[in-house]
Amino acid sequence: MKKELEAVEGTQYVTKESILRRAREIKGIPLRNVDKTGRLATGKGAIGTVIEESWFGYTPNSESEPDFPEAGVELKVTPYLRGKNGIRAKERLVCNIINYMEEYDKTFQTSAFWHKCNTMLLMSYEHLADKPKGDFRIDEAVLFSFPDEDLAIIEHDWETIMEKVRAGRAHELSEGDTLYLAACTKGANASSVRQQPFSELPAKQRAYSLKSSYMTQILNKYIFGNAESPRIIKSADVLHAKTFEEYIIDKVKPYYGMTQNELKLRLGVDSNAKSLNEILLARMLDVKGRIACTEEFQKAGIIPKTIRVQSNG
DNA sequence: ATTCCTACCGACTGCTGTCT
DNA sequence: AGACAGCAGTCGGTAGGAAT
């Protein structure tokens, strides 16, 4: 696709404020009225490209720099769905390709991920199943930096990914390895592989991505500003000292081996509800009220669904 | 041809509501 | 309480464009 717009790159959008102001002007405009180059009619990736090209007026590129290098802002256009449980992310948010050969000996702070994605301009649109893309419209735009409590988890996720690479196991990476930041496959087909530093085995090409469960959390907390989600971790400080898993294990450890009845006595719970286990777990974690270990925790993206409490005795 | 960018697609799994 | 259908959520993979 030929560039048909005046180049404004490097001249107009050099501050975060000017970028955000421009981003907010697009709210409510059907994308068919934004698209100046017929880009929407093309296939995947069309919507983000329309906004880069026709709205911000820069040429789509394949550089590993943020989209607005002077301001250090990365543009991300991301769809959401409106379901009966409210708003949720339609997709994971894909960041940059992981260069196994270069990333492994960096720190999180010097990593390609952090360099590119530490500040993102998130622009959201509702994905409507039966409508053409031209009907879609951006309805929120925010500048997003990771809050401390999330950053601690993301940094831990980054380390988990890098540990596999350093162990010569990049070919065994999986999105299930981590909580918020994941390594998702990326490439034309299954033979899109690349070299890894500590093994002869070729590894699938992968990119950093923010999981859709975490994106749902971001949408609700920071983009559409809904009610605060339930939390276990009250202060980011604890996570700088311990990992998420260590924190949970430490909290639950004193109760290892106790029966349900012993736990009820110890924790002062007088209930025979079907949800007794989650009530007990909530008490162990020092969380107020009825915090489900299934639905509410997962909706908040805080706990993986595989955490369960055995129910007999 | 290769590498990275832009999201998007679809198969599976397992949760949840509803009916018996 | 058990069976089961439907659908939400997850994750492995794919499509198309531009630069080099």
PDB file of C-alpha atoms in Angstrom, chain A residues 1-214:
ATOM      1  CA  MET A   1       0.000   0.000   0.000  1.00  0.00           C
ATOM      2  CA  LYS A   2       1.532   3.281  -1.077  1.00  0.00           C
ATOM      3  CA  LYS A   3       1.756   6.107   1.338  1.00  0.00           C
ATOM      4  CA  GLU A   4      -0.608   8.840   0.223  1.00  0.00           C
ATOM      5  CA  LEU A   5      -0.401  11.208   3.135  1.00  0.00           C
ATOM      6  CA  GLU A   6       1.817  14.063   4.037  1.00  0.00           C
ATOM      7  CA  ALA A   7       4.543  12.907   6.324  1.00  0.00           C
ATOM      8  CA  VAL A   8       4.080  14.357   9.781  1.00  0.00           C
ATOM      9  CA  GLU A   9       6.276  11.840  11.479  1.00  0.00           C
ATOM     10  CA  GLY A  10       8.680  13.382  13.914  1.00  0.00           C
ATOM     11  CA  THR A  11       7.077  16.795  13.707  1.00  0.00           C
ATOM     12  CA  GLN A  12       3.624  16.757  15.167  1.00  0.00           C
ATOM     13  CA  TYR A  13       3.337  14.020  17.783  1.00  0.00           C
ATOM     14  CA  VAL A  14       6.360  14.346  19.997  1.00  0.00           C
ATOM     15  CA  THR A  15       4.685  14.789  23.372  1.00  0.00           C
ATOM     16  CA  LYS A  16       2.369  12.473  25.254  1.00  0.00           C
ATOM     17  CA  GLU A  17      -0.200  15.249  25.558  1.00  0.00           C
ATOM     18  CA  SER A  18      -0.420  15.916  21.812  1.00  0.00           C
ATOM     19  CA  ILE A  19      -0.668  12.196  21.086  1.00  0.00           C
ATOM     20  CA  LEU A  20      -3.463  11.666  23.595  1.00  0.00           C
ATOM     21  CA  ARG A  21      -5.357  14.733  22.399  1.00  0.00           C
ATOM     22  CA  ARG A  22      -5.234  13.506  18.805  1.00  0.00           C
ATOM     23  CA  ALA A  23      -6.219   9.973  19.850  1.00  0.00           C
ATOM     24  CA  ARG A  24      -9.302  11.249  21.634  1.00  0.00           C
ATOM     25  CA  GLU A  25     -10.509  13.155  18.600  1.00  0.00           C
ATOM     26  CA  ILE A  26     -11.207   9.886  16.804  1.00  0.00           C
ATOM     27  CA  LYS A  27     -13.754   8.722  19.384  1.00  0.00           C
ATOM     28  CA  GLY A  28     -17.115   7.931  17.818  1.00  0.00           C
ATOM     29  CA  ILE A  29     -16.039   8.221  14.195  1.00  0.00           C
ATOM     30  CA  PRO A  30     -16.873   5.114  12.129  1.00  0.00           C
ATOM     31  CA  LEU A  31     -13.625   3.691  10.805  1.00  0.00           C
ATOM     32  CA  ARG A  32     -14.876   3.823   7.230  1.00  0.00           C
ATOM     33  CA  ASN A  33     -14.771   7.603   7.565  1.00  0.00           C
ATOM     34  CA  VAL A  34     -11.239   7.472   8.930  1.00  0.00           C
ATOM     35  CA  ASP A  35      -9.727   5.207   6.300  1.00  0.00           C
ATOM     36  CA  LYS A  36      -8.208   7.263   3.485  1.00  0.00           C
ATOM     37  CA  THR A  37      -6.376   4.524   1.639  1.00  0.00           C
ATOM     38  CA  GLY A  38      -8.771   1.591   1.366  1.00  0.00           C
ATOM     39  CA  ARG A  39      -6.855  -0.236   4.033  1.00  0.00           C
ATOM     40  CA  LEU A  40      -9.957  -1.491   5.821  1.00  0.00           C
ATOM     41  CA  ALA A  41     -10.766  -3.793   2.941  1.00  0.00           C
ATOM     42  CA  THR A  42      -7.536  -5.700   3.494  1.00  0.00           C
ATOM     43  CA  GLY A  43      -7.307  -8.542   5.935  1.00  0.00           C
ATOM     44  CA  LYS A  44      -5.815  -8.948   9.388  1.00  0.00           C
ATOM     45  CA  GLY A  45      -4.302  -6.023  11.145  1.00  0.00           C
ATOM     46  CA  ALA A  46      -6.356  -3.565   9.095  1.00  0.00           C
ATOM     47  CA  ILE A  47      -7.829  -1.544  11.920  1.00  0.00           C
ATOM     48  CA  GLY A  48      -4.577  -0.702  13.671  1.00  0.00           C
ATOM     49  CA  THR A  49      -2.985   0.131  10.349  1.00  0.00           C
ATOM     50  CA  VAL A  50      -5.813   2.489   9.384  1.00  0.00           C
ATOM     51  CA  ILE A  51      -5.266   4.455  12.568  1.00  0.00           C
ATOM     52  CA  GLU A  52      -1.500   4.613  12.168  1.00  0.00           C
ATOM     53  CA  GLU A  53      -1.712   5.617   8.544  1.00  0.00           C
ATOM     54  CA  SER A  54      -4.878   7.654   8.139  1.00  0.00           C
ATOM     55  CA  TRP A  55      -5.220   9.164  11.596  1.00  0.00           C
ATOM     56  CA  PHE A  56      -1.689   9.725  12.859  1.00  0.00           C
ATOM     57  CA  GLY A  57      -0.214   9.962   9.379  1.00  0.00           C
ATOM     58  CA  TYR A  58       2.855   7.835   9.771  1.00  0.00           C
ATOM     59  CA  THR A  59       3.909   4.950   7.586  1.00  0.00           C
ATOM     60  CA  PRO A  60       3.321   1.501   9.043  1.00  0.00           C
ATOM     61  CA  ASN A  61       6.754   0.100   9.780  1.00  0.00           C
ATOM     62  CA  SER A  62       8.462  -2.932  11.199  1.00  0.00           C
ATOM     63  CA  GLU A  63      10.834  -1.264  13.613  1.00  0.00           C
ATOM     64  CA  SER A  64      11.285  -2.418  17.157  1.00  0.00           C
ATOM     65  CA  GLU A  65      11.078   1.157  18.421  1.00  0.00           C
ATOM     66  CA  PRO A  66       7.861   2.506  19.966  1.00  0.00           C
ATOM     67  CA  ASP A  67       5.513   4.001  17.370  1.00  0.00           C
ATOM     68  CA  PHE A  68       6.120   7.511  18.723  1.00  0.00           C
ATOM     69  CA  PRO A  69       9.825   7.309  19.553  1.00  0.00           C
ATOM     70  CA  GLU A  70      10.283  10.876  20.790  1.00  0.00           C
ATOM     71  CA  ALA A  71       7.480  10.518  23.317  1.00  0.00           C
ATOM     72  CA  GLY A  72       8.262   6.852  24.021  1.00  0.00           C
ATOM     73  CA  VAL A  73       4.672   5.821  23.331  1.00  0.00           C
ATOM     74  CA  GLU A  74       3.546   2.624  21.639  1.00  0.00           C
ATOM     75  CA  LEU A  75       0.180   2.718  19.825  1.00  0.00           C
ATOM     76  CA  LYS A  76      -2.120  -0.254  20.436  1.00  0.00           C
ATOM     77  CA  VAL A  77      -5.611  -0.667  19.032  1.00  0.00           C
ATOM     78  CA  THR A  78      -7.494  -3.437  20.744  1.00  0.00           C
ATOM     79  CA  PRO A  79     -11.018  -4.922  20.503  1.00  0.00           C
ATOM     80  CA  TYR A  80     -13.379  -5.750  23.332  1.00  0.00           C
ATOM     81  CA  LEU A  81     -16.646  -7.641  23.610  1.00  0.00           C
ATOM     82  CA  ARG A  82     -19.709  -6.743  25.610  1.00  0.00           C
ATOM     83  CA  GLY A  83     -21.042  -9.863  27.312  1.00  0.00           C
ATOM     84  CA  LYS A  84     -23.450 -10.502  30.129  1.00  0.00           C
ATOM     85  CA  ASN A  85     -20.539 -10.204  32.568  1.00  0.00           C
ATOM     86  CA  GLY A  86     -19.703  -6.788  31.216  1.00  0.00           C
ATOM     87  CA  ILE A  87     -16.775  -5.756  29.091  1.00  0.00           C
ATOM     88  CA  ARG A  88     -14.000  -8.194  28.311  1.00  0.00           C
ATOM     89  CA  ALA A  89     -11.028  -8.211  25.983  1.00  0.00           C
ATOM     90  CA  LYS A  90     -11.575 -10.060  22.717  1.00  0.00           C
ATOM     91  CA  GLU A  91      -7.904 -10.858  22.282  1.00  0.00           C
ATOM     92  CA  ARG A  92      -4.530 -10.889  23.927  1.00  0.00           C
ATOM     93  CA  LEU A  93      -2.516  -7.793  23.110  1.00  0.00           C
ATOM     94  CA  VAL A  94       0.575  -8.707  21.119  1.00  0.00           C
ATOM     95  CA  CYS A  95       3.719  -6.683  21.751  1.00  0.00           C
ATOM     96  CA  ASN A  96       7.087  -7.292  20.144  1.00  0.00           C
ATOM     97  CA  ILE A  97       8.865 -10.375  18.807  1.00  0.00           C
ATOM     98  CA  ILE A  98      11.185 -12.084  21.268  1.00  0.00           C
ATOM     99  CA  ASN A  99      14.715 -12.263  19.955  1.00  0.00           C
ATOM    100  CA  TYR A 100      15.945 -15.265  21.939  1.00  0.00           C
ATOM    101  CA  MET A 101      19.549 -14.607  20.923  1.00  0.00           C
ATOM    102  CA  GLU A 102      19.629 -11.094  22.333  1.00  0.00           C
ATOM    103  CA  GLU A 103      17.054 -10.895  25.095  1.00  0.00           C
ATOM    104  CA  TYR A 104      18.324 -13.588  27.456  1.00  0.00           C
ATOM    105  CA  ASP A 105      21.231 -11.654  28.990  1.00  0.00           C
ATOM    106  CA  LYS A 106      19.298  -8.472  29.567  1.00  0.00           C
ATOM    107  CA  THR A 107      17.451  -7.382  32.651  1.00  0.00           C
ATOM    108  CA  PHE A 108      13.772  -6.563  32.605  1.00  0.00           C
ATOM    109  CA  GLN A 109      14.642  -2.875  32.587  1.00  0.00           C
ATOM    110  CA  THR A 110      16.933  -3.224  29.558  1.00  0.00           C
ATOM    111  CA  SER A 111      14.709  -5.722  27.714  1.00  0.00           C
ATOM    112  CA  ALA A 112      13.204  -5.053  24.300  1.00  0.00           C
ATOM    113  CA  PHE A 113       9.766  -5.488  25.845  1.00  0.00           C
ATOM    114  CA  TRP A 114      10.237  -2.741  28.371  1.00  0.00           C
ATOM    115  CA  HIS A 115      11.907  -0.454  25.856  1.00  0.00           C
ATOM    116  CA  LYS A 116       8.963  -0.667  23.498  1.00  0.00           C
ATOM    117  CA  CYS A 117       5.933  -1.125  25.722  1.00  0.00           C
ATOM    118  CA  ASN A 118       6.465   0.673  29.017  1.00  0.00           C
ATOM    119  CA  THR A 119       3.968   3.341  27.948  1.00  0.00           C
ATOM    120  CA  MET A 120       1.140   2.464  25.604  1.00  0.00           C
ATOM    121  CA  LEU A 121      -1.608   4.469  23.995  1.00  0.00           C
ATOM    122  CA  LEU A 122      -4.501   2.028  24.280  1.00  0.00           C
ATOM    123  CA  MET A 123      -7.363   2.677  21.890  1.00  0.00           C
ATOM    124  CA  SER A 124     -10.391   0.436  22.335  1.00  0.00           C
ATOM    125  CA  TYR A 125     -13.227  -0.456  20.023  1.00  0.00           C
ATOM    126  CA  GLU A 126     -16.164  -2.778  20.451  1.00  0.00           C
ATOM    127  CA  HIS A 127     -15.990  -5.758  18.141  1.00  0.00           C
ATOM    128  CA  LEU A 128     -19.471  -6.291  16.737  1.00  0.00           C
ATOM    129  CA  ALA A 129     -19.856  -9.787  15.349  1.00  0.00           C
ATOM    130  CA  ASP A 130     -22.303  -9.090  12.543  1.00  0.00           C
ATOM    131  CA  LYS A 131     -21.117  -5.663  11.480  1.00  0.00           C
ATOM    132  CA  PRO A 132     -18.460  -4.712   8.934  1.00  0.00           C
ATOM    133  CA  LYS A 133     -15.257  -3.171  10.250  1.00  0.00           C
ATOM    134  CA  GLY A 134     -16.243   0.168   8.750  1.00  0.00           C
ATOM    135  CA  ASP A 135     -18.952   0.436  11.418  1.00  0.00           C
ATOM    136  CA  PHE A 136     -16.540  -0.033  14.289  1.00  0.00           C
ATOM    137  CA  ARG A 137     -15.481   3.068  16.153  1.00  0.00           C
ATOM    138  CA  ILE A 138     -12.884   3.840  18.788  1.00  0.00           C
ATOM    139  CA  ASP A 139     -14.651   4.733  21.994  1.00  0.00           C
ATOM    140  CA  GLU A 140     -11.837   5.127  24.509  1.00  0.00           C
ATOM    141  CA  ALA A 141      -8.199   6.156  24.361  1.00  0.00           C
ATOM    142  CA  VAL A 142      -5.867   6.277  27.362  1.00  0.00           C
ATOM    143  CA  LEU A 143      -2.162   6.480  28.014  1.00  0.00           C
ATOM    144  CA  PHE A 144      -1.309   3.408  30.019  1.00  0.00           C
ATOM    145  CA  SER A 145       1.682   2.664  32.222  1.00  0.00           C
ATOM    146  CA  PHE A 146       1.714  -0.501  34.300  1.00  0.00           C
ATOM    147  CA  PRO A 147       0.772   0.079  37.936  1.00  0.00           C
ATOM    148  CA  ASP A 148       3.390  -1.098  40.428  1.00  0.00           C
ATOM    149  CA  GLU A 149       1.415  -4.072  41.655  1.00  0.00           C
ATOM    150  CA  ASP A 150       0.968  -5.376  38.075  1.00  0.00           C
ATOM    151  CA  LEU A 151       4.521  -4.576  37.126  1.00  0.00           C
ATOM    152  CA  ALA A 152       5.836  -6.848  39.835  1.00  0.00           C
ATOM    153  CA  ILE A 153       3.909  -9.749  38.300  1.00  0.00           C
ATOM    154  CA  ILE A 154       4.906  -8.820  34.743  1.00  0.00           C
ATOM    155  CA  GLU A 155       8.544  -8.644  35.700  1.00  0.00           C
ATOM    156  CA  HIS A 156       8.263 -12.068  37.288  1.00  0.00           C
ATOM    157  CA  ASP A 157       6.579 -13.369  34.109  1.00  0.00           C
ATOM    158  CA  TRP A 158       9.430 -11.940  32.030  1.00  0.00           C
ATOM    159  CA  GLU A 159      11.933 -13.762  34.231  1.00  0.00           C
ATOM    160  CA  THR A 160       9.975 -17.009  33.854  1.00  0.00           C
ATOM    161  CA  ILE A 161      10.153 -16.719  30.056  1.00  0.00           C
ATOM    162  CA  MET A 162      13.850 -15.875  30.127  1.00  0.00           C
ATOM    163  CA  GLU A 163      14.632 -18.742  32.504  1.00  0.00           C
ATOM    164  CA  LYS A 164      13.370 -21.164  29.852  1.00  0.00           C
ATOM    165  CA  VAL A 165      15.475 -19.495  27.187  1.00  0.00           C
ATOM    166  CA  ARG A 166      18.552 -19.566  29.427  1.00  0.00           C
ATOM    167  CA  ALA A 167      17.937 -23.249  30.121  1.00  0.00           C
ATOM    168  CA  GLY A 168      17.918 -24.056  26.406  1.00  0.00           C
ATOM    169  CA  ARG A 169      14.184 -24.732  26.484  1.00  0.00           C
ATOM    170  CA  ALA A 170      12.837 -21.911  24.308  1.00  0.00           C
ATOM    171  CA  HIS A 171      11.149 -24.581  22.158  1.00  0.00           C
ATOM    172  CA  GLU A 172       9.061 -25.542  25.214  1.00  0.00           C
ATOM    173  CA  LEU A 173       7.687 -22.061  25.909  1.00  0.00           C
ATOM    174  CA  SER A 174       3.935 -21.856  26.376  1.00  0.00           C
ATOM    175  CA  GLU A 175       1.434 -19.125  27.103  1.00  0.00           C
ATOM    176  CA  GLY A 176       0.338 -21.128  30.101  1.00  0.00           C
ATOM    177  CA  ASP A 177       3.700 -20.569  31.812  1.00  0.00           C
ATOM    178  CA  THR A 178       2.862 -17.087  33.025  1.00  0.00           C
ATOM    179  CA  LEU A 179       0.102 -14.887  34.487  1.00  0.00           C
ATOM    180  CA  TYR A 180      -0.030 -11.518  32.707  1.00  0.00           C
ATOM    181  CA  LEU A 181       2.851 -11.369  30.221  1.00  0.00           C
ATOM    182  CA  ALA A 182       3.024 -14.389  27.924  1.00  0.00           C
ATOM    183  CA  ALA A 183       5.022 -15.665  24.967  1.00  0.00           C
ATOM    184  CA  CYS A 184       2.510 -16.328  22.192  1.00  0.00           C
ATOM    185  CA  THR A 185       3.359 -17.879  18.838  1.00  0.00           C
ATOM    186  CA  LYS A 186       3.790 -15.600  15.896  1.00  0.00           C
ATOM    187  CA  GLY A 187       4.595 -16.385  12.299  1.00  0.00           C
ATOM    188  CA  ALA A 188       3.189 -17.472   8.971  1.00  0.00           C
ATOM    189  CA  ASN A 189       2.938 -21.148   9.932  1.00  0.00           C
ATOM    190  CA  ALA A 190       4.341 -23.894  12.121  1.00  0.00           C
ATOM    191  CA  SER A 191       7.681 -23.712  10.356  1.00  0.00           C
ATOM    192  CA  SER A 192       8.246 -20.128  11.504  1.00  0.00           C
ATOM    193  CA  VAL A 193      11.057 -20.958  13.890  1.00  0.00           C
ATOM    194  CA  ARG A 194      14.262 -19.295  14.984  1.00  0.00           C
ATOM    195  CA  GLN A 195      17.547 -19.954  16.721  1.00  0.00           C
ATOM    196  CA  GLN A 196      17.877 -20.093  20.503  1.00  0.00           C
ATOM    197  CA  PRO A 197      21.144 -19.467  22.359  1.00  0.00           C
ATOM    198  CA  PHE A 198      21.521 -22.589  24.537  1.00  0.00           C
ATOM    199  CA  SER A 199      20.163 -25.391  22.375  1.00  0.00           C
ATOM    200  CA  GLU A 200      20.513 -26.609  18.821  1.00  0.00           C
ATOM    201  CA  LEU A 201      16.753 -27.138  18.634  1.00  0.00           C
ATOM    202  CA  PRO A 202      14.885 -24.476  16.657  1.00  0.00           C
ATOM    203  CA  ALA A 203      12.215 -22.707  18.724  1.00  0.00           C
ATOM    204  CA  LYS A 204       8.882 -21.386  17.492  1.00  0.00           C
ATOM    205  CA  GLN A 205       8.897 -17.705  16.804  1.00  0.00           C
ATOM    206  CA  ARG A 206       7.067 -15.979  19.635  1.00  0.00           C
ATOM    207  CA  ALA A 207       6.130 -12.485  20.743  1.00  0.00           C
ATOM    208  CA  TYR A 208       5.451 -10.940  24.116  1.00  0.00           C
ATOM    209  CA  SER A 209       1.762 -10.510  24.696  1.00  0.00           C
ATOM    210  CA  LEU A 210      -0.548  -9.350  27.459  1.00  0.00           C
ATOM    211  CA  LYS A 211      -3.030 -12.128  28.132  1.00  0.00           C
ATOM    212  CA  SER A 212      -6.663 -11.472  27.387  1.00  0.00           C
ATOM    213  CA  SER A 213      -7.593 -12.015  31.052  1.00  0.00           C
ATOM    214  CA  TYR A 214      -5.180  -9.250  32.017  1.00  0.00           C
TER     215      TYR A 214
END
